[in-house]
Tab-separated table of C-alpha atoms and ligand atoms in Angstrom:
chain	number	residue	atom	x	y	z
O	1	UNK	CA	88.621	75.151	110.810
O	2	UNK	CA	91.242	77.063	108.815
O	3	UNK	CA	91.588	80.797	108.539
O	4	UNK	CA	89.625	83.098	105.974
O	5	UNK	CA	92.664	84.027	103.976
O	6	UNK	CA	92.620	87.962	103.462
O	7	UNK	CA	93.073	88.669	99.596
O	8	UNK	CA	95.149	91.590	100.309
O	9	UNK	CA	95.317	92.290	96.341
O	10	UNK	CA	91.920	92.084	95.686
O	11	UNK	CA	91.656	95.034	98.198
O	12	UNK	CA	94.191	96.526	96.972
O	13	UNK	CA	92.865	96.489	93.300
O	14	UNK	CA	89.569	97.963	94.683
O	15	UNK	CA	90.983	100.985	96.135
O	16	UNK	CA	93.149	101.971	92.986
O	17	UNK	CA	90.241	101.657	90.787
O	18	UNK	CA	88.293	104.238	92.890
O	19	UNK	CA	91.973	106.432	92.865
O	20	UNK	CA	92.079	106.202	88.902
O	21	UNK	CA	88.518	107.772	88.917
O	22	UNK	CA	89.611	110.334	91.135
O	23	UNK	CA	92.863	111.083	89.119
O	24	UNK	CA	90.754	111.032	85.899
O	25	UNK	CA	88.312	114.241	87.478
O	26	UNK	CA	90.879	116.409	88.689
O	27	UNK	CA	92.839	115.698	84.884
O	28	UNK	CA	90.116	116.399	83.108
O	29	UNK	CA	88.378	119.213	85.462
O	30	UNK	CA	91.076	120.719	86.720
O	31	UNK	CA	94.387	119.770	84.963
O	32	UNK	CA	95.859	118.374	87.735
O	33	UNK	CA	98.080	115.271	87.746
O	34	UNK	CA	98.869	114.362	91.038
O	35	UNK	CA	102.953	113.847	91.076
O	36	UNK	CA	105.111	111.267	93.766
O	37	UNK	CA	108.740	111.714	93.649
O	38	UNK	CA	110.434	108.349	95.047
O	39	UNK	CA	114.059	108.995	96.772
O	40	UNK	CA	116.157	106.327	96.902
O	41	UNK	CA	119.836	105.976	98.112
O	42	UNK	CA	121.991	103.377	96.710
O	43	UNK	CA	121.088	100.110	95.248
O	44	UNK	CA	118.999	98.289	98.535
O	45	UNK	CA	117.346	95.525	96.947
O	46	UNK	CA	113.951	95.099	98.698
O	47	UNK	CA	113.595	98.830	98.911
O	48	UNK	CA	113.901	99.370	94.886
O	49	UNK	CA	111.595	96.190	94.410
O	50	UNK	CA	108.989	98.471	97.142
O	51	UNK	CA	109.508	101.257	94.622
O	52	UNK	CA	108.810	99.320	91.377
O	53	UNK	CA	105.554	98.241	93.015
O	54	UNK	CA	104.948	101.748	94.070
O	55	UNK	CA	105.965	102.774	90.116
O	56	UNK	CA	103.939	100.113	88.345
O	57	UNK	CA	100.107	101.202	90.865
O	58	UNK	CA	100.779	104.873	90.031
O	59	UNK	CA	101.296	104.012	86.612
O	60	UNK	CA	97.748	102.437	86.863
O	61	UNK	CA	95.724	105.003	88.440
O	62	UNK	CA	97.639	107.934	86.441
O	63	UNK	CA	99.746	109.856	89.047
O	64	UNK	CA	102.775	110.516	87.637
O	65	UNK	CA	105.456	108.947	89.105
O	66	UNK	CA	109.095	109.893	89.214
O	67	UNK	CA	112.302	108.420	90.540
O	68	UNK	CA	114.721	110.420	91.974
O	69	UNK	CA	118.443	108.156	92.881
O	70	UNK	CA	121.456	108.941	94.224
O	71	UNK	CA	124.873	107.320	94.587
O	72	UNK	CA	125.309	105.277	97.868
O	73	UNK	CA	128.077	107.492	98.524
O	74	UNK	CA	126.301	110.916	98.287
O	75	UNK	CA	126.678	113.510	100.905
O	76	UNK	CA	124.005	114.509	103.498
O	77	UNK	CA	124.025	117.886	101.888
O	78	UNK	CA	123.577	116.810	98.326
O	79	UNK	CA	120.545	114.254	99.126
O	80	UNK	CA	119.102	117.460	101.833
O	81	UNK	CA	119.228	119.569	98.921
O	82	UNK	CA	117.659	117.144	96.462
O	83	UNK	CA	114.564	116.981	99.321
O	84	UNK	CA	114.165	120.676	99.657
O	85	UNK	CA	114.751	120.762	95.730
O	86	UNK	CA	111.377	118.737	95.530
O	87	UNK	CA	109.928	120.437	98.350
O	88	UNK	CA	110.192	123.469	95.997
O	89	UNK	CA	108.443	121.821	92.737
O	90	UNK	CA	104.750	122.585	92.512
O	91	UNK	CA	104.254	119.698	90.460
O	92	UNK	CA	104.969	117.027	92.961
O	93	UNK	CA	102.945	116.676	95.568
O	94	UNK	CA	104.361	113.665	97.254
O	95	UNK	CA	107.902	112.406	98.612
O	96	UNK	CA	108.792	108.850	99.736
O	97	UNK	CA	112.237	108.620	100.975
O	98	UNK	CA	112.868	104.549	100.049
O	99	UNK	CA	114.465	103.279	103.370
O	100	UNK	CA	116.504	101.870	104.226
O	101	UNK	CA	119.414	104.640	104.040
O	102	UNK	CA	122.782	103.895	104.046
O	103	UNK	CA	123.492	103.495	107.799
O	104	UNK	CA	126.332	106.681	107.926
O	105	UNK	CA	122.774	108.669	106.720
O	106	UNK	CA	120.966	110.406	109.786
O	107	UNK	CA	117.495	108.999	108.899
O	108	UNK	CA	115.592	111.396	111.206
O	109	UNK	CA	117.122	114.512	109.660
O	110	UNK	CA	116.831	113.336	106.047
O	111	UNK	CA	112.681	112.134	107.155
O	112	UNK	CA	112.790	115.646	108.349
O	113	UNK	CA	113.806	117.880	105.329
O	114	UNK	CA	110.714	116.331	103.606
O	115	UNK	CA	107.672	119.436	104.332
O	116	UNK	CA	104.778	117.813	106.088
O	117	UNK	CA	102.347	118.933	103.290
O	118	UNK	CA	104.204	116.525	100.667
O	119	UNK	CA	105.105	113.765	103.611
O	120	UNK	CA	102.847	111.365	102.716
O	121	UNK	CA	104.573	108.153	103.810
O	122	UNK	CA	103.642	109.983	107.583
O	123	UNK	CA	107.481	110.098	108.416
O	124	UNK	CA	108.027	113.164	109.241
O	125	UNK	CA	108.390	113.496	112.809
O	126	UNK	CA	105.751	116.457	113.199
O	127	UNK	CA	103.645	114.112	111.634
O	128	UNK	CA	104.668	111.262	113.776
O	129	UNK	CA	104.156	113.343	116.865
O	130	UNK	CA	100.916	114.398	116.124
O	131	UNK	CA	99.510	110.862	115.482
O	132	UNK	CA	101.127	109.534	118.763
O	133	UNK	CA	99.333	112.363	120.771
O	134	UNK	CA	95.830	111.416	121.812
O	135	UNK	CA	93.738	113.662	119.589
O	136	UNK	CA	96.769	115.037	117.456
O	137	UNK	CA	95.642	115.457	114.044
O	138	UNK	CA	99.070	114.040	111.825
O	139	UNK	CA	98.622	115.173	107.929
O	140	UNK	CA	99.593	111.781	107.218
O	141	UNK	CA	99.911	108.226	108.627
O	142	UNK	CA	102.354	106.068	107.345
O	143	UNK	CA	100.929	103.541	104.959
O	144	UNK	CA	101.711	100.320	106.254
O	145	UNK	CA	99.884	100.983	109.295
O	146	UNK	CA	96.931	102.302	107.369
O	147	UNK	CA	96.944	99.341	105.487
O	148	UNK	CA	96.715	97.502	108.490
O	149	UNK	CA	93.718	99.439	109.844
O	150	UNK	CA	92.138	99.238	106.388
O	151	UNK	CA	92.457	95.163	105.901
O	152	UNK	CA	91.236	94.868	110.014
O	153	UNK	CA	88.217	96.982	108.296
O	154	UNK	CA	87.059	95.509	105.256
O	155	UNK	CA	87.318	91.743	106.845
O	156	UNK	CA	84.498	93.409	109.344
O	157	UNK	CA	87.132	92.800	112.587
O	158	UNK	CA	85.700	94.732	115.296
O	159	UNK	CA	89.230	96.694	116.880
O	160	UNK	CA	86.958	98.391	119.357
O	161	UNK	CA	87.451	96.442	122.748
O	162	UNK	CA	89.771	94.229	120.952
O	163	UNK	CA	93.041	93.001	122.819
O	164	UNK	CA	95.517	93.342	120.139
O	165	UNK	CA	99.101	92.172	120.508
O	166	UNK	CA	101.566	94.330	117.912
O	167	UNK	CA	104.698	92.484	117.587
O	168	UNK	CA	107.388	95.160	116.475
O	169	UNK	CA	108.117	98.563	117.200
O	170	UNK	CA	109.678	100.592	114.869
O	171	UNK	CA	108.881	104.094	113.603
O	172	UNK	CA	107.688	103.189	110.264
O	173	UNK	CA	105.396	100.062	111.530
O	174	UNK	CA	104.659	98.572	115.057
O	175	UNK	CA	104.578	102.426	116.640
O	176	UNK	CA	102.102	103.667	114.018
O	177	UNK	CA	99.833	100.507	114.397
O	178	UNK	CA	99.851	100.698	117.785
O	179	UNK	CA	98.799	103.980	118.027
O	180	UNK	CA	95.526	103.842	115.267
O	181	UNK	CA	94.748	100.168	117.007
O	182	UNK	CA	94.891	102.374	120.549
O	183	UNK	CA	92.487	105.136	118.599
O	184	UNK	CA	90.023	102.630	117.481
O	185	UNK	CA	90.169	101.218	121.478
O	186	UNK	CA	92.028	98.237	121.576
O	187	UNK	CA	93.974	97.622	124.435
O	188	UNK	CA	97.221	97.198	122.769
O	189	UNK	CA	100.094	95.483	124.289
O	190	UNK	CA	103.738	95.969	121.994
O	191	UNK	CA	105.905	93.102	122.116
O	192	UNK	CA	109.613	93.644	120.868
O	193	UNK	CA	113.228	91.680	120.314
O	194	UNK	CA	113.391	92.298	124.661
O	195	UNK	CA	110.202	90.732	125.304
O	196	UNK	CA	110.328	87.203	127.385
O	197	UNK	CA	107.858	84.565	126.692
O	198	UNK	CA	106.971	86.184	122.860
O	199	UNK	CA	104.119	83.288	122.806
O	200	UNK	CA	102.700	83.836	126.095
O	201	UNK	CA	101.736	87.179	125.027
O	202	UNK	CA	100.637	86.814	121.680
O	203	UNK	CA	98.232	84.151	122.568
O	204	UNK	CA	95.930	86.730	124.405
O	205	UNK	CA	96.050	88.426	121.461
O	206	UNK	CA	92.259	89.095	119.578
O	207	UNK	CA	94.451	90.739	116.859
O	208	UNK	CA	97.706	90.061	116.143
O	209	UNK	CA	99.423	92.179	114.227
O	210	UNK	CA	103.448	91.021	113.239
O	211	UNK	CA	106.399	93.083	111.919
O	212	UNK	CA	109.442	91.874	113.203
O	213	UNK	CA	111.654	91.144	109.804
O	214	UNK	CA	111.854	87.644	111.320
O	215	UNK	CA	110.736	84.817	108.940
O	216	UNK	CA	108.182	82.081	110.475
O	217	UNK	CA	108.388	83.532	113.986
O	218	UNK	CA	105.286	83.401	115.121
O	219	UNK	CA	104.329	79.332	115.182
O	220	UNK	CA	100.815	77.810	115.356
O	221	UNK	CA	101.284	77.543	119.025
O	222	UNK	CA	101.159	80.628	119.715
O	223	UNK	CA	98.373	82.062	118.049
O	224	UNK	CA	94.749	81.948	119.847
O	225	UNK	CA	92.281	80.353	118.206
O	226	UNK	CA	90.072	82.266	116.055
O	227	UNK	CA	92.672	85.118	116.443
O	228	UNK	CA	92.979	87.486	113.378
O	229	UNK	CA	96.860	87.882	112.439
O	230	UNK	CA	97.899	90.517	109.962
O	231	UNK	CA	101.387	89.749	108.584
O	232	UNK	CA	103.381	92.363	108.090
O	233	UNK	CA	106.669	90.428	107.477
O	234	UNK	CA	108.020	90.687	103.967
O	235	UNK	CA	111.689	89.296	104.129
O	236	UNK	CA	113.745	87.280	101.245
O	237	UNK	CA	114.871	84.158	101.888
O	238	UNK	CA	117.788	82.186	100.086
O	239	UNK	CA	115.875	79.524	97.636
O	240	UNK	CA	117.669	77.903	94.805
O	241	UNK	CA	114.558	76.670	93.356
O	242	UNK	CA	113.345	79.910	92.570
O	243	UNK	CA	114.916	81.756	89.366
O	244	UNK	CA	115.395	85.090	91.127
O	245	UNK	CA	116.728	82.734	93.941
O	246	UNK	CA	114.797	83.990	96.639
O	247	UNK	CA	111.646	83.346	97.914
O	248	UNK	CA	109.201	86.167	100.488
O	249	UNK	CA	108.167	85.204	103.441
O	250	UNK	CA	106.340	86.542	105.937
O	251	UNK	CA	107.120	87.022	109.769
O	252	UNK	CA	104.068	84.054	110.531
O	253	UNK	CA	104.150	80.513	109.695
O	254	UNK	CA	102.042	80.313	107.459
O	255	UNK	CA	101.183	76.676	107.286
O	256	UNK	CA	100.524	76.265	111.216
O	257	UNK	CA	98.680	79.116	111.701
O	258	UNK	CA	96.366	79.290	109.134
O	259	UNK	CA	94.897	76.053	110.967
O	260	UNK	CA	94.907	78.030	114.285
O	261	UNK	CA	93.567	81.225	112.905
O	262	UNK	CA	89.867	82.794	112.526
O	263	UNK	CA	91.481	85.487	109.797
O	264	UNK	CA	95.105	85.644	107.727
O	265	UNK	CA	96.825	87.494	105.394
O	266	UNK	CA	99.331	85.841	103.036
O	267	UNK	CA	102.943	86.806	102.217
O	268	UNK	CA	103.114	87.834	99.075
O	269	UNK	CA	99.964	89.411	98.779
O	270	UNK	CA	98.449	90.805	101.996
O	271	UNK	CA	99.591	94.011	103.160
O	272	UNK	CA	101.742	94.885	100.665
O	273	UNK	CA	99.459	96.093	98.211
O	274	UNK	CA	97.512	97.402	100.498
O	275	UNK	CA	100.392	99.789	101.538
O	276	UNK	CA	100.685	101.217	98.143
O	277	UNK	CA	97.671	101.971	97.280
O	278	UNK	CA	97.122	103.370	101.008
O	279	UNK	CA	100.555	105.654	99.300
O	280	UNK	CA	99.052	106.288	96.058
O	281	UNK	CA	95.718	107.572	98.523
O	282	UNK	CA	97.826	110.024	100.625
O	283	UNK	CA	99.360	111.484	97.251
O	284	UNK	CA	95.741	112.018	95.641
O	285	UNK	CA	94.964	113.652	99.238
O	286	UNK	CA	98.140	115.667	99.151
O	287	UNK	CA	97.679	116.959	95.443
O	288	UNK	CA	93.903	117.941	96.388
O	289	UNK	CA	95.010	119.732	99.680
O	290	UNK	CA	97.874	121.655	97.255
O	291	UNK	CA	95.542	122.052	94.692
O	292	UNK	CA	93.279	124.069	96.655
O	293	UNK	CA	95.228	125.621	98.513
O	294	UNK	CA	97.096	127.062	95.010
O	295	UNK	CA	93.201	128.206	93.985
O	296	UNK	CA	93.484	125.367	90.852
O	297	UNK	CA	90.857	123.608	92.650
O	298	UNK	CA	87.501	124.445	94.607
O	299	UNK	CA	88.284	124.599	98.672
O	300	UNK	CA	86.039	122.824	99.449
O	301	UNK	CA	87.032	119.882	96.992
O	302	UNK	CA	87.294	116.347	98.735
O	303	UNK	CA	88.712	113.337	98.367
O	304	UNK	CA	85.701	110.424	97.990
O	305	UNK	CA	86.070	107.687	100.844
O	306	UNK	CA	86.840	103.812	99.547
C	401	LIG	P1	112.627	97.009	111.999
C	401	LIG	O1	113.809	96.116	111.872
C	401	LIG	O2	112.799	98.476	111.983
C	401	LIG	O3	111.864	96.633	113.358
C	401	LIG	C1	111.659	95.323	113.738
C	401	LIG	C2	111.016	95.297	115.099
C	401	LIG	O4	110.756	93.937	115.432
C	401	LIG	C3	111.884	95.871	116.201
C	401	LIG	O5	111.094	96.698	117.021
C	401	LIG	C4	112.357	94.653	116.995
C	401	LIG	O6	112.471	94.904	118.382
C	401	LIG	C5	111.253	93.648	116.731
C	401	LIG	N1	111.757	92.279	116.724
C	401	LIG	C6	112.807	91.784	116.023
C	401	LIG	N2	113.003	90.474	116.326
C	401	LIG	C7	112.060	90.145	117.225
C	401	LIG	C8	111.746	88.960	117.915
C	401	LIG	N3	112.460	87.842	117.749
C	401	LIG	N4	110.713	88.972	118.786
C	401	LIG	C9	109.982	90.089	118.984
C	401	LIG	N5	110.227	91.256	118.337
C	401	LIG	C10	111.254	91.272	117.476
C	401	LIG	O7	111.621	96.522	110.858
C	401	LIG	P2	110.351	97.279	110.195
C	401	LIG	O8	110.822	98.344	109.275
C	401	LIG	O9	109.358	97.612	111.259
C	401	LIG	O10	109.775	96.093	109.296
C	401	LIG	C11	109.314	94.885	109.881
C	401	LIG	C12	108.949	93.919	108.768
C	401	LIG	O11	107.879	94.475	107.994
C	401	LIG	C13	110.084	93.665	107.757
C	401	LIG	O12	109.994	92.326	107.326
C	401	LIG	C14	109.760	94.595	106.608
C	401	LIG	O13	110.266	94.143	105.374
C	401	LIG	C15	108.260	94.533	106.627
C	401	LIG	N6	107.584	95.705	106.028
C	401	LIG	C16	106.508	95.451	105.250
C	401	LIG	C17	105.788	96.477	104.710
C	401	LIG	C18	104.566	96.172	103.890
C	401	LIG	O14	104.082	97.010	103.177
C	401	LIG	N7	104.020	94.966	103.989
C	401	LIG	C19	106.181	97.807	104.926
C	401	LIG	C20	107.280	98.052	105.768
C	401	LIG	C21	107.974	96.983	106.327
């Protein structure tokens, strides 16, 4: 039987209608507009198309959203400065730093200039730290991986128990997912470019979680059957049929295993959506927590669950 394909923008469309409520209270209550700086660093492709994405949600659900770019060739000092410049502005009470950075950029010291109150892509590393300690309490969590946990949720896949396979293990992806999959007790094996016999292992997998940045690599064959696989992958591939002449494809072949697997999300379409809105959530959350901790809202005020 073929997979239940996860409609990651229907989700997604759920969850920013319940923000844009939100946002419309603390407007009209409080006069509060949540703000979300975006920081991007030369002219990367994919990571301005992210931030368009991330432009044209907040635009939807009302938080006011705000590019900040710099020349490829600008100094660590000038883009450390234009962090701690933001840091500084009470009416912003997110940062994303787009990434990739130019590779002469030390990523972990510019991740680092952004405070942990306005971090709320979960990169900075106290707030990485925290979430890979056992009951560490991060601020944030990156959004990908709660996007992740939050698809897993609403297609009712029980993580507790689960074996889950995460293929990928960078900061900004497999580590996070790992970690919340570990929290909700799966017993979570991470596979990586060093792993030998990448199918052997995934096919144990109950959930299968993928973000490698390689297109098609995981084939029907080695998926388990009924297996729930979350596609992280979003990478452009050459197509001269298509008028922007690429085409996005995910990390998973799509075609074999949606007849292998019991749950899929699609590339275009899956996570990605997801991920901004989870964004657009940790900004409302990080204007709320500013908000009343400036006295412009009550202190006990909370965010309302999706
Ligand atoms: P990365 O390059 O930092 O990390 C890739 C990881 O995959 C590494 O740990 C590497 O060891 C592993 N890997 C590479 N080739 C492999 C192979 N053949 N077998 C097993 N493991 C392999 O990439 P990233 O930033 O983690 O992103 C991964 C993918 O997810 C990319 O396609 C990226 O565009 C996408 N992404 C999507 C979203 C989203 O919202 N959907 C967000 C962030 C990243």
């Amino acid at each position: 039987m073929a997979a239940v394909i996860i409609d990651g923008q229907e989700i997604a469309n759920a969850i920013l209608k319940g923000l844009a409520g939100e946002v419309a209270n603390l407007k009209s209550r409080y006069g509060l507009v949540p703000g979300l700086v975006s920081v991007q660093v030369g002219e990367d492709l994919s990571s301005q198309s992210y931030a368009r994405s991330e432009a044209r949600a907040a635009t939807e659900v009302g938080i006011k959203y705000s590019t900040k770019s710099l020349a490829e060739e600008a100094s660590p000092e000038k883009l450390l400065k234009t962090i701690r410049d933001i840091n500084a502005n009470p009416q912003v009470h997110g940062i994303i730093v787009q990434l990739p950075l130019p590779y002469w950029l030390d990523r972990d010291k510019v991740l680092a200039a952004v405070t942990p109150q306005k971090d709320v892509d979960g990169l900075h590393p106290l707030n990485r730290g925290l979430l890979a300690t056992k009951d560490g309490e991060p601020l944030f969590i990156p959004s990908t991986a709660q996007a992740v946990m939050f698809l897993l949720a609403k297609s009712g896949v029980q993580v507790d128990g689960a074996r889950a396979v995460v293929v990928g293990r960078s900061n900004t992806v497999g580590l996070p997912v790992s970690h919340l999959l570990m929290r909700g007790n799966a017993t979570v094996t991470i596979c990586h470019s060093r792993t030998r016999d990448l199918g052997g292992v995934t096919r144990q997998a109950d959930i299968l979680v993928v973000a490698a940045g390689q297109p098609g690599l995981i084939r029907g064959d080695m998926v388990k059957p009924g297996a729930v696989v979350i596609d992280v992958g979003i990478n452009q591939v050459p197509d001269r049929q298509s008028k922007i002449g690429y085409r996005l494809l995910g990390d998973v072949n799509f075609a074999e295993v949606k007849e292998v697997a019991g749950f899929l999300t699609p590339v275009p379409g899956g996570v990605g959506p997801v991920t901004v809105a989870m964004l657009l959530e940790n900004t409302l959350l990080a204007a709320i927590r500013q908000g009343s901790a400036a006295g412009i809202l009550p202190s006990d005020y909370q965010l309302r669950a999706n």
